[in-house]
XYZ file of C-alpha atoms in Angstrom:
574
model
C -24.581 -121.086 -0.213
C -22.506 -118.892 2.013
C -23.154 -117.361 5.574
C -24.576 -114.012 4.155
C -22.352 -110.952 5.437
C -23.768 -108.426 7.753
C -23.347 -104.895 6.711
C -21.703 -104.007 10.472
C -19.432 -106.577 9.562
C -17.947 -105.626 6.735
C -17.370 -102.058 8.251
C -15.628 -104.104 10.664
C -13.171 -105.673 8.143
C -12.809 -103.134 5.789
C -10.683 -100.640 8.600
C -8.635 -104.053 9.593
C -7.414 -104.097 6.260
C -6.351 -100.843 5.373
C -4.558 -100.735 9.277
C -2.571 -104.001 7.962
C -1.457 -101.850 4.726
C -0.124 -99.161 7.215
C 1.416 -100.944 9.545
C 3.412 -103.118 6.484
C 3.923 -99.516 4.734
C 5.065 -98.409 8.085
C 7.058 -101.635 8.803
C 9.062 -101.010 5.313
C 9.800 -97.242 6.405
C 11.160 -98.257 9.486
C 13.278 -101.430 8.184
C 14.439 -98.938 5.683
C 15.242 -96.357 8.504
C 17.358 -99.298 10.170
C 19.225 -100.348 7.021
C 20.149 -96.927 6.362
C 21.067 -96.168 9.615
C 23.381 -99.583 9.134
C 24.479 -98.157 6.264
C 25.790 -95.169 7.961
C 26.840 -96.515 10.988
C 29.279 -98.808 8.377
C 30.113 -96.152 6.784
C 31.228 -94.501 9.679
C 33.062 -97.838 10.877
C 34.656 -97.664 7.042
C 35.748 -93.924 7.546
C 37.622 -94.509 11.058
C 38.650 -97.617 9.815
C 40.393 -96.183 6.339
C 41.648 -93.165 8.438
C 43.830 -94.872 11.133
C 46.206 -96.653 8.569
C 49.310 -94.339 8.394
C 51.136 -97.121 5.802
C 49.740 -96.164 2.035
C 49.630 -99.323 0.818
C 47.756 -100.649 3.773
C 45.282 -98.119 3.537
C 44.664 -98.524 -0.003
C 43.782 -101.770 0.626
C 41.408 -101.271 3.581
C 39.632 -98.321 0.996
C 39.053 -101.044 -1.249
C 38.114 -103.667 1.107
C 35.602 -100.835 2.826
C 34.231 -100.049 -0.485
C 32.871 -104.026 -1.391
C 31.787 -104.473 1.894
C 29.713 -100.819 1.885
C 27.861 -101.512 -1.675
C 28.041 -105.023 -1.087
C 29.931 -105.585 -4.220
C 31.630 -109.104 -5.052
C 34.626 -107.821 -7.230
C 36.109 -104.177 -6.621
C 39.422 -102.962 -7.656
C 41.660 -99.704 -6.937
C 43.954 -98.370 -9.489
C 46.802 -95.585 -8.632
C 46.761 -93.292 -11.876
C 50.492 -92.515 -13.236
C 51.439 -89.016 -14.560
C 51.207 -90.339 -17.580
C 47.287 -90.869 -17.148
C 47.694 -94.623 -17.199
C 47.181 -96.595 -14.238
C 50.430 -98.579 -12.285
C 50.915 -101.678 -11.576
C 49.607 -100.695 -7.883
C 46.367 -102.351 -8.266
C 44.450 -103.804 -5.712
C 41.800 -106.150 -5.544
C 39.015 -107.379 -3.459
C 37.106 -110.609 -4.761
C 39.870 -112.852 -6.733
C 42.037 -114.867 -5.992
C 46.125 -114.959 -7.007
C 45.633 -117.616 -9.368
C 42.465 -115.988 -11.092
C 45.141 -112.984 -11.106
C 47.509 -114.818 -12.439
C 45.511 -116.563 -15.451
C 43.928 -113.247 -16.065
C 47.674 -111.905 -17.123
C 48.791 -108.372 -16.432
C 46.934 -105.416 -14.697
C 44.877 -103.402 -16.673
C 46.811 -100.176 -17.951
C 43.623 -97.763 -18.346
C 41.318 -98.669 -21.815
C 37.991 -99.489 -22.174
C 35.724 -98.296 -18.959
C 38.539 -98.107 -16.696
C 40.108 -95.513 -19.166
C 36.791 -93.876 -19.034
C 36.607 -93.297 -15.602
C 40.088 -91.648 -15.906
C 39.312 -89.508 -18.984
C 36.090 -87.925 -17.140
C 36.617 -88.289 -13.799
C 33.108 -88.309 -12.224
C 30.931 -91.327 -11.157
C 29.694 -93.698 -13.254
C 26.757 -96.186 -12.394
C 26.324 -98.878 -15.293
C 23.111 -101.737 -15.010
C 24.937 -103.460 -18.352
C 29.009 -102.948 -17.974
C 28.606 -104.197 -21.895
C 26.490 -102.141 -23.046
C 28.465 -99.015 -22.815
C 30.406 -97.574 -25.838
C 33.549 -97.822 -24.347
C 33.503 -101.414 -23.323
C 36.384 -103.265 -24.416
C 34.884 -106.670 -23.166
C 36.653 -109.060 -20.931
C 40.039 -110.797 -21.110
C 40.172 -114.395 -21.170
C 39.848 -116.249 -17.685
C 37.952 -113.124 -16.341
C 34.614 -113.947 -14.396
C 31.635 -112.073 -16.109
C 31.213 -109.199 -14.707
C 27.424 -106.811 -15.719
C 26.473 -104.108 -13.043
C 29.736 -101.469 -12.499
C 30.371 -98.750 -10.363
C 33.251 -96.209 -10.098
C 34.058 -92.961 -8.425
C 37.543 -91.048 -8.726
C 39.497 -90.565 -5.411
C 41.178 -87.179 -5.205
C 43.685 -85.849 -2.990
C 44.318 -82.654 -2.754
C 42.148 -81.333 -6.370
C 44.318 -84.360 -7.989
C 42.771 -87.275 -9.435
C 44.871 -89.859 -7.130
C 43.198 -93.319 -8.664
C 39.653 -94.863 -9.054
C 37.128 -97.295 -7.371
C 35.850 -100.034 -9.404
C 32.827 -102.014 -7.989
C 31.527 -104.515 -9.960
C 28.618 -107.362 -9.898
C 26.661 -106.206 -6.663
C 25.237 -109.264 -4.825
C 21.817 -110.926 -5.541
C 21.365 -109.629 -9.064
C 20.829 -106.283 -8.245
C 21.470 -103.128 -9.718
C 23.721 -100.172 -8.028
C 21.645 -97.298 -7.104
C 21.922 -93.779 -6.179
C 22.397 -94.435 -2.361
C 25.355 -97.095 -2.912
C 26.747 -93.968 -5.631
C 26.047 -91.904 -2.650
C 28.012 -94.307 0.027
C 30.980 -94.758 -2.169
C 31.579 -91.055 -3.292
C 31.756 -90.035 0.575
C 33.582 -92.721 0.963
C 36.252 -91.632 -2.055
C 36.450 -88.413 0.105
C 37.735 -89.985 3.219
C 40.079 -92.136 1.171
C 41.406 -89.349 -0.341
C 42.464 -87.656 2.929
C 43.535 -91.382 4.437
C 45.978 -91.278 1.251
C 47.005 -87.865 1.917
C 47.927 -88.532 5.605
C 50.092 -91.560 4.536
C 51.977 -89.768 2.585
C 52.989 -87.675 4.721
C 53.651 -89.899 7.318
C 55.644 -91.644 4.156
C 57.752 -88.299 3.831
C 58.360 -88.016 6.956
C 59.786 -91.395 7.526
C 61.789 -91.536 4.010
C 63.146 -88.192 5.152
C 64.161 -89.704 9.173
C 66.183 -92.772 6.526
C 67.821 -90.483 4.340
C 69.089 -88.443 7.508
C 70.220 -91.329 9.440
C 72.095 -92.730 5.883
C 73.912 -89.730 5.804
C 75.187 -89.832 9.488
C 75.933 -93.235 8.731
C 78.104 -92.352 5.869
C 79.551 -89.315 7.466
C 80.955 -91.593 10.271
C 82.070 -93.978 8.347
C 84.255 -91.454 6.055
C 85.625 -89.247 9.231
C 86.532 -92.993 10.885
C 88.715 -93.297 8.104
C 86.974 -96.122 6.089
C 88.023 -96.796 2.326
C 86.688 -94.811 -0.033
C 85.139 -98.061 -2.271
C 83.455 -98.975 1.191
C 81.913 -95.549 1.064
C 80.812 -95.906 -2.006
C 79.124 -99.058 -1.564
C 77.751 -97.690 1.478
C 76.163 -94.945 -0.604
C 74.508 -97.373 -3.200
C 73.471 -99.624 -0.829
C 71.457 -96.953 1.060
C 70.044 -95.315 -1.765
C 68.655 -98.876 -3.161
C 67.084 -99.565 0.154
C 65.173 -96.054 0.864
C 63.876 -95.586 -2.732
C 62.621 -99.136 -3.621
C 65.202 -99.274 -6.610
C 65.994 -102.669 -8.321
C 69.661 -101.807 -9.555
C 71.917 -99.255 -8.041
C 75.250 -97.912 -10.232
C 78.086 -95.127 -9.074
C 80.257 -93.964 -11.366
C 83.345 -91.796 -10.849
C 85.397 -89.691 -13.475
C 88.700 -91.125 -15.187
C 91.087 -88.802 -14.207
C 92.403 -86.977 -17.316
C 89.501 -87.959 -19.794
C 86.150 -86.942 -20.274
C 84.542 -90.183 -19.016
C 83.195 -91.938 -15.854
C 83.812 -95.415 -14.918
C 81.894 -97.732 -13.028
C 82.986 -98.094 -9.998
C 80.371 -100.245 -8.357
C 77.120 -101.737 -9.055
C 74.325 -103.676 -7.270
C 71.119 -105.402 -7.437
C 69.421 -106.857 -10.585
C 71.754 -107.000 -13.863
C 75.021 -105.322 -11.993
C 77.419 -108.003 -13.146
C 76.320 -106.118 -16.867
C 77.477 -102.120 -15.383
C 80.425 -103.110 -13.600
C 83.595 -101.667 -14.424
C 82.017 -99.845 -17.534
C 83.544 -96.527 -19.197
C 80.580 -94.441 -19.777
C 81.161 -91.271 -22.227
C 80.067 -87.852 -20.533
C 78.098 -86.446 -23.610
C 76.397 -90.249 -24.255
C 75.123 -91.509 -21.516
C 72.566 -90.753 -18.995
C 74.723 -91.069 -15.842
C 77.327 -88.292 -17.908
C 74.731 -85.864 -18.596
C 74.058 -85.841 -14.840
C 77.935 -85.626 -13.902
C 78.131 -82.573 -16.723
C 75.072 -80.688 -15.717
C 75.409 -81.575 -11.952
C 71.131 -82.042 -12.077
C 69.220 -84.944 -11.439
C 68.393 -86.671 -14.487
C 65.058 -88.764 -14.916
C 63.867 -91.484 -17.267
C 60.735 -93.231 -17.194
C 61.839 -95.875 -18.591
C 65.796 -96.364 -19.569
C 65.402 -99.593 -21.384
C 64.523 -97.979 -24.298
C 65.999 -94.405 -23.479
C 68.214 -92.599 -26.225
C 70.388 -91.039 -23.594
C 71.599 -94.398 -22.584
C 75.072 -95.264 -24.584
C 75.310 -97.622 -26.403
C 76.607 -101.567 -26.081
C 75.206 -104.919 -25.433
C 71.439 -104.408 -23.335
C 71.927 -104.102 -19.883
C 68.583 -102.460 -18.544
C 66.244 -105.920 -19.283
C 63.737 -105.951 -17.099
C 63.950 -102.375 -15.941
C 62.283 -98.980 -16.089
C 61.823 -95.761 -13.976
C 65.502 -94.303 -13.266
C 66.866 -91.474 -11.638
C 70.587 -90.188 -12.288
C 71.886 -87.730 -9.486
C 75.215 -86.177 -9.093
C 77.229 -86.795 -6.216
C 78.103 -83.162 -5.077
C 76.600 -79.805 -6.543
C 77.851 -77.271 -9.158
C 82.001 -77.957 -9.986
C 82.088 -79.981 -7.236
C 80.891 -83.256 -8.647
C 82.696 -86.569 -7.870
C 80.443 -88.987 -8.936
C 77.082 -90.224 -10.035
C 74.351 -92.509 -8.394
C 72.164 -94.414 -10.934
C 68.808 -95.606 -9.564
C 66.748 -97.580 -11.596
C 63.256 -99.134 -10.278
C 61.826 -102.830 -12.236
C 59.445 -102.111 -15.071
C 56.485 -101.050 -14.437
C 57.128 -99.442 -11.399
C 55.888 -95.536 -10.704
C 58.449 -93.142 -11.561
C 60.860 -91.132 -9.560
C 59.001 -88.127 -8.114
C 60.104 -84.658 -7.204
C 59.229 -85.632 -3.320
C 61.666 -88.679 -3.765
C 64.496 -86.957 -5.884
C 64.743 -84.313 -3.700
C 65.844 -86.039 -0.688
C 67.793 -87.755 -2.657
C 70.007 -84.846 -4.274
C 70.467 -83.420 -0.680
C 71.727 -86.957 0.805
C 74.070 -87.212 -2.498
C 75.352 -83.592 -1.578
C 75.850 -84.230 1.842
C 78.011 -87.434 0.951
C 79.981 -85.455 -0.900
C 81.000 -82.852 1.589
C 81.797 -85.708 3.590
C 84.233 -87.354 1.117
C 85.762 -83.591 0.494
C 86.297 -83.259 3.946
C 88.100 -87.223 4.507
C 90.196 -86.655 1.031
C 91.492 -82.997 2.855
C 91.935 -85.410 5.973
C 93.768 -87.722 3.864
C 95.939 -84.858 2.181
C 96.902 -83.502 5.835
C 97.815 -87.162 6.353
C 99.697 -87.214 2.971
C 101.162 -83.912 3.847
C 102.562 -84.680 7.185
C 103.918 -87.955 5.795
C 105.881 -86.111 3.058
C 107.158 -83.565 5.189
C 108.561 -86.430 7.430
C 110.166 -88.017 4.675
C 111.820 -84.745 4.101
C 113.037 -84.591 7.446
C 114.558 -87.951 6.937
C 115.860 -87.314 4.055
C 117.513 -83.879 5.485
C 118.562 -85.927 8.648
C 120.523 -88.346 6.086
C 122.131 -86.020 4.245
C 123.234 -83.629 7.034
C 124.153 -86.260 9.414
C 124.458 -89.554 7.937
C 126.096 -89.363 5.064
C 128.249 -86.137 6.548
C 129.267 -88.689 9.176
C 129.858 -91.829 6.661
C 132.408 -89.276 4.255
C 134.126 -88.147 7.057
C 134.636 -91.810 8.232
C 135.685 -92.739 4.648
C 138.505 -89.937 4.765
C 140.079 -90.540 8.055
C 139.952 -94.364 6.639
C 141.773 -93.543 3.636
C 143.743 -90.684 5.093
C 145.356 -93.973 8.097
C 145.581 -96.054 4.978
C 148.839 -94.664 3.987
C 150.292 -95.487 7.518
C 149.560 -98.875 6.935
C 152.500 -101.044 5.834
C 151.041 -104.807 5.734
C 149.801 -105.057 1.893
C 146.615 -107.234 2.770
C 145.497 -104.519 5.569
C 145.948 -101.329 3.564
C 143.490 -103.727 0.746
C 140.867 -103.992 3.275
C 141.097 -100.337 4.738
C 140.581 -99.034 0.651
C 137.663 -101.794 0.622
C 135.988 -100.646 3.323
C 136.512 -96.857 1.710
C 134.696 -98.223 -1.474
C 131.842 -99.648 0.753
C 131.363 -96.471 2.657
C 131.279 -94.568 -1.230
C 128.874 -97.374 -2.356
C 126.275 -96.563 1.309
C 126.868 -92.791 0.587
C 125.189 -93.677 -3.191
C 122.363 -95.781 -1.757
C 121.719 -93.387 0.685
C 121.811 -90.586 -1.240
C 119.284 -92.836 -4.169
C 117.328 -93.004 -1.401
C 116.522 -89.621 -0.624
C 115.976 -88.731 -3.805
C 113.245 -91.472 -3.986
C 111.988 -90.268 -0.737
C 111.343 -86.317 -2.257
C 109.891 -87.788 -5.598
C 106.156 -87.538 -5.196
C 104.476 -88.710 -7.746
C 101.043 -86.733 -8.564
C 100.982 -87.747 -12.023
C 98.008 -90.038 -11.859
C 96.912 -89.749 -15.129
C 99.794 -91.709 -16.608
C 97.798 -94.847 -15.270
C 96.494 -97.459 -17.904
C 92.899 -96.961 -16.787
C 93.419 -93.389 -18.092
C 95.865 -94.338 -21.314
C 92.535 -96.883 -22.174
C 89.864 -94.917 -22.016
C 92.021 -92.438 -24.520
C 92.726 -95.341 -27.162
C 89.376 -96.071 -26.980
C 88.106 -92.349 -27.443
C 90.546 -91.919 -30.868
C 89.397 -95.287 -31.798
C 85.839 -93.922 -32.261
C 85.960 -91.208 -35.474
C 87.959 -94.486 -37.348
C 85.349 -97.311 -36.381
C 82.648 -94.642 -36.817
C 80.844 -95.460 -33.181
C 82.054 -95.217 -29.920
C 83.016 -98.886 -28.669
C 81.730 -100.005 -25.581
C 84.743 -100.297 -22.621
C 84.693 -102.553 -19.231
C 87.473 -101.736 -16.641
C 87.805 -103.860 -12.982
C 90.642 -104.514 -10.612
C 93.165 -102.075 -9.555
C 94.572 -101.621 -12.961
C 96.687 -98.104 -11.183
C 97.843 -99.801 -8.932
C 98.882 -104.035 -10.139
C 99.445 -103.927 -13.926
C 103.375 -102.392 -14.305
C 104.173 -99.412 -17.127
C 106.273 -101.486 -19.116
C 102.985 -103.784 -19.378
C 101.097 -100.768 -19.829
C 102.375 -100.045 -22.456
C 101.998 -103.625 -24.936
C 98.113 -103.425 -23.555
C 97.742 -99.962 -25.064
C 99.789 -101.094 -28.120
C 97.778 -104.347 -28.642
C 94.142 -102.621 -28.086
C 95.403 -100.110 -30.762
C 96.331 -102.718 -33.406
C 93.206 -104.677 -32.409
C 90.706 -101.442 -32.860
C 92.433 -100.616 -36.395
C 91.780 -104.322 -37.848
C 88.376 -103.680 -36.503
C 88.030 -100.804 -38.268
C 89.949 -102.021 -41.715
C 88.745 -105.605 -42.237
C 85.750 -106.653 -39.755
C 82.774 -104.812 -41.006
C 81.519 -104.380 -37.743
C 79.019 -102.115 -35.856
C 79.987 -102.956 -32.278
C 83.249 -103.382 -30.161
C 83.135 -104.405 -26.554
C 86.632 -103.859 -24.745
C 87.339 -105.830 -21.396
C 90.326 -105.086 -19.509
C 90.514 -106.548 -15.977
C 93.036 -108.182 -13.506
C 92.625 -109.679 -10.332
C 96.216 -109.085 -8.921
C 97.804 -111.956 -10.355
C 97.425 -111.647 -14.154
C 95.785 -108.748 -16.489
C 93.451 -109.132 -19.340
C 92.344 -107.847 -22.217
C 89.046 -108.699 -24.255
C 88.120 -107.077 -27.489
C 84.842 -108.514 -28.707
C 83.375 -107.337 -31.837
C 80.248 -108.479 -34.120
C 81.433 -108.811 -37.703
C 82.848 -111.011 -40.261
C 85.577 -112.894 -38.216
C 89.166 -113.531 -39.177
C 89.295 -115.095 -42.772
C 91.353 -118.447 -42.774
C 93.664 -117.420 -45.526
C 93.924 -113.685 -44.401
C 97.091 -112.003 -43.105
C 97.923 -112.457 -39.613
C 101.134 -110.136 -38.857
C 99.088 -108.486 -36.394
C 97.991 -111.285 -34.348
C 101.741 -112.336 -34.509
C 103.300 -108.881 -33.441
C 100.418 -109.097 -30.477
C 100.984 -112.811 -29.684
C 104.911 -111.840 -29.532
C 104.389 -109.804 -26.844
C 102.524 -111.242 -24.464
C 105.274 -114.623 -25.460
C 107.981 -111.429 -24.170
C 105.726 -111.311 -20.852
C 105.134 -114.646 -20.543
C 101.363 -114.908 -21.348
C 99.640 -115.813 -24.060
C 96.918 -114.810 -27.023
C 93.748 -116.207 -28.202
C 90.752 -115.773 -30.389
C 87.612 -117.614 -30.893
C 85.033 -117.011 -33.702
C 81.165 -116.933 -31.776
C 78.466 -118.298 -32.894
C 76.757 -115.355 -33.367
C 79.976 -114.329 -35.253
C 82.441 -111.462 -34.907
C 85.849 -112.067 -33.248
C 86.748 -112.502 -29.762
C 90.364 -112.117 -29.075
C 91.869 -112.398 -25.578
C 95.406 -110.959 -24.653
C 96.627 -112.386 -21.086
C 100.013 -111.290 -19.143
C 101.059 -112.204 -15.748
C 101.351 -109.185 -13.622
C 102.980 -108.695 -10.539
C 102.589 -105.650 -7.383
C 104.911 -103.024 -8.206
């Protein structure tokens, strides 16, 4: 049997226990008070944190490294939403590693919840991420993921990306207060992201200054105009981010650009390539004298046509080098797949450093005419000085030489008197041949084979019934001689018009290129080859004249069939 209990002491105990209930109840209130006020004092931290990163992609990652730590989430992910409404390939992640990344395969593009998030963009607190209708599941190599949380991050009224939280720590559930945490968070991050980018402007604007004072020196110190050019191209792929960088310039005489140079990923594929003005993206830039965007040019119908040179690539920009009739040329940008498009923030810096280039290649080509100028008119005062002194002098020598020759008795020394007459005739002749070369100026530059090509090419295109695809390098102008000239435009002729009557084919590629020493031409197309027992007077009339030049003609049959035919002369510097 027990100690019976005294009634005064169970008033005694009774008070004791209800005073432990309080002081636990209290005890709870208060460590709630401190892990709130933790909460907010992290939050804070978070804020100041996200706010003092002025680079964007830095501060993106500190958002989404703030946002696991604040909800104490083990997997959280920020996605950048395109103008299309699908998310980039600027995704970040907190929680993975690369090689989970890497397994996983490519970022998510916006379906299933993620799309959901970006359809309605308000928060959304799941307890089962399965469970909701517009779960898509996981892909393989994913780690399970159950409890989700996302808010939207605006900037400025526009949805800029979402946070994605996922599988908060311990097994428990998101609530209200971590929804809470995260959407102020979302706020800051929105004006962290708004501040970097326009720190961003700023800066891309300070580069695209300081390229065009670079390039403005370097024309007005009298650099070559392909240095320029390179110059420009190189500068433009550096401030934009781009993966390939083209610049084309117009063949004089014809409606058609040519590439002049090309750098970064696939250039060996653009250079030297004749590009039609009404087929091509880069010519409906040149003709409209706009910027011209793609967001993706692999698969663009603007792009002419030829073997694919854009693998690998998307976003691209075309901009015009100069403004309204001005034009000289065209910059290509083009970023790697998968990459954001060009924006109107990026384009337009980029139109007014493409303008500015060209006032400063307007103002070294009138420095180069006021060069070419001067130099003519001092040829013409040579050429004046020869005449009216020179030669003046040399005829009046000749007839006081011939005039003493009939004083001259000995036989042998009147000879040499009349031979030194005919010499002084002969150096009046030169002289005079060489003032007339001396006042020819030559200004027809679209004589030059580049030009004569690109025209055989053109009234190729009605026959074959598409536009063959052309490749020009090397200073054609200036090495390959007219005479040889001409047999390359008479052999590409005769090769086009067996194209067009026997191959069956639904693609040419033309190649002409020298490298000083010898000129080239390549016509490649894709149908049935040269029969064994066809005809071959053409192939003899264009292996006779490169035999007459002292080259040589081949063909080859490729596997993937067609004919390849090669025509190869010896050139010299004129």
């Amino acid at each position: 049997m027990g100690h019976p209990v005294e009634p005064g002491e169970a008033r005694v105990r009774l008070p004791q226990l209800r005073l432990d209930e309080l002081l636990g109840e209290l005890q709870a209130r208060v460590d709630a008070a401190r892990g709130t006020r933790d909460r907010v004092h992290s939050l804070l931290e978070a804020v100041l944190s996200v706010g003092r990163e002025l680079d964007l992609e830095q501060a993106l990652r500190r958002i989404v490294e703030s946002a696991a730590a604040l909800v104490d989430a083990e997997y959280a992910a920020l996605g950048v939403i395109g103008p299309d409404g699908r998310l980039l390939t600027d995704f970040f992640t907190v929680g993975m590693s690369d090689e989970q990344i890497a397994r996983i395969g490519p970022f998510p593009e916006g379906h299933g919840i993620l799309g959901e998030l970006i359809r309605h963009p308000e928060p959304l607190r799941l307890a089962r991420l399965s469970e909701h209708p517009s779960s898509y599941g996981v892909p393989a190599h994913h780690p399970p993921m159950h409890t989700f949380l996302g808010v939207p991050i605006r900037v400025r009224d526009q949805v800029f990306g979402n946070l994605y939280l996922t599988e908060k720590r311990g097994g428990a559930e998101f609530d209200e207060e971590d929804e809470s945490i995260l959407s102020t968070l979302a706020v800051a991050a929105g004006v962290a992201i708004d501040n970097a980018r326009l720190y961003e402007e700023s800066r891309l604007r300070e580069r695209w200054l300081r390229s065009s004072a670079e390039i403005t020196h370097a024309l007005m110190s009298g650099s070559e105009g392909g240095e320029v050019l390179a110059m420009i191209a190189e500068r433009a792929l550096e401030t934009t981010g781009a993966a390939l960088a083209v610049v084309a310039v117009p063949v004089a005489g014809t409606d058609a650009l040519t590439v002049e140079l090309a750098i970064g990923q696939e250039a060996e594929k653009h250079r030297g390539l004749v590009l039609p003005l009404d087929a091509s993206l880069t010519g409906l830039a040149f003709s409209t004298a706009v910027p011209v965007t793609s967001p993706d040019i692999a698969s663009d119908a603007r792009v002419s046509a030829g073997s694919p040179r854009f693998i690998g690539l998307g976003p691209a920009v075309a901009v015009p080098i100069g403004t309204g009739t001005g034009v000289r040329g065209v910059v290509l940008l083009v970023r790697t797949a998968g990459r954001s498009p060009f924006s109107d923030e990026e384009t337009g810096p980029l139109r007014g450093f493409a303008a500015q280039a060209a006032v400063a290649m307007e103002l070294a080509e009138r420095r180069s005419d006021a060069q070419q100028i001067a130099l003519f008119e001092d040829r013409d005062r040579i050429a004046r000085d020869l005449h009216d002194l020179a030669i003046q002098r040399l005829f009046a020598t000749g007839m006081t030489l011939q005039s003493a020759g009939r004083f001259i008795d000995n036989a042998e020394a009147k000879e040499r008197v009349l031979r030194a007459v005919d010499d002084l005739d002969e150096t009046i002749r030169i002289i005079r041949s060489t003032i007339f070369g001396l006042r020819l100026h030559d200004d027809d530059r679209s004589t030059g084979p580049r030009a004569r090509i690109v025209r055989v090419v053109g009234e190729a295109a009605p026959v074959l019934g598409f536009a063959p695809g052309l490749r020009m390098e090397g200073l054609l102008d200036t090495h390959v001689p007219r005479e040889t000239a001409d047999h390359i435009v008479a052999v590409l002729s005769e090769s086009l018009a067996n194209v067009a009557r026997h191959a069956r084919a639904d693609r040419v590629e033309v190649a002409l290129e020298t490298d000083g020493s010898t000129v080239r031409l390549t016509v490649a197309d894709n149908g049935v080859g040269i029969p064994p027992e066809g005809r071959r007077s053409g192939l003899a009339n264009m292996a006779e004249r490169a035999t007459r030049l002292g080259g040589d003609l081949s063909w080859t049959t490729p596997e993937n069939g067609g004919t390849r035919l090669v025509w190869r002369v010896p050139v010299g510097t004129p």
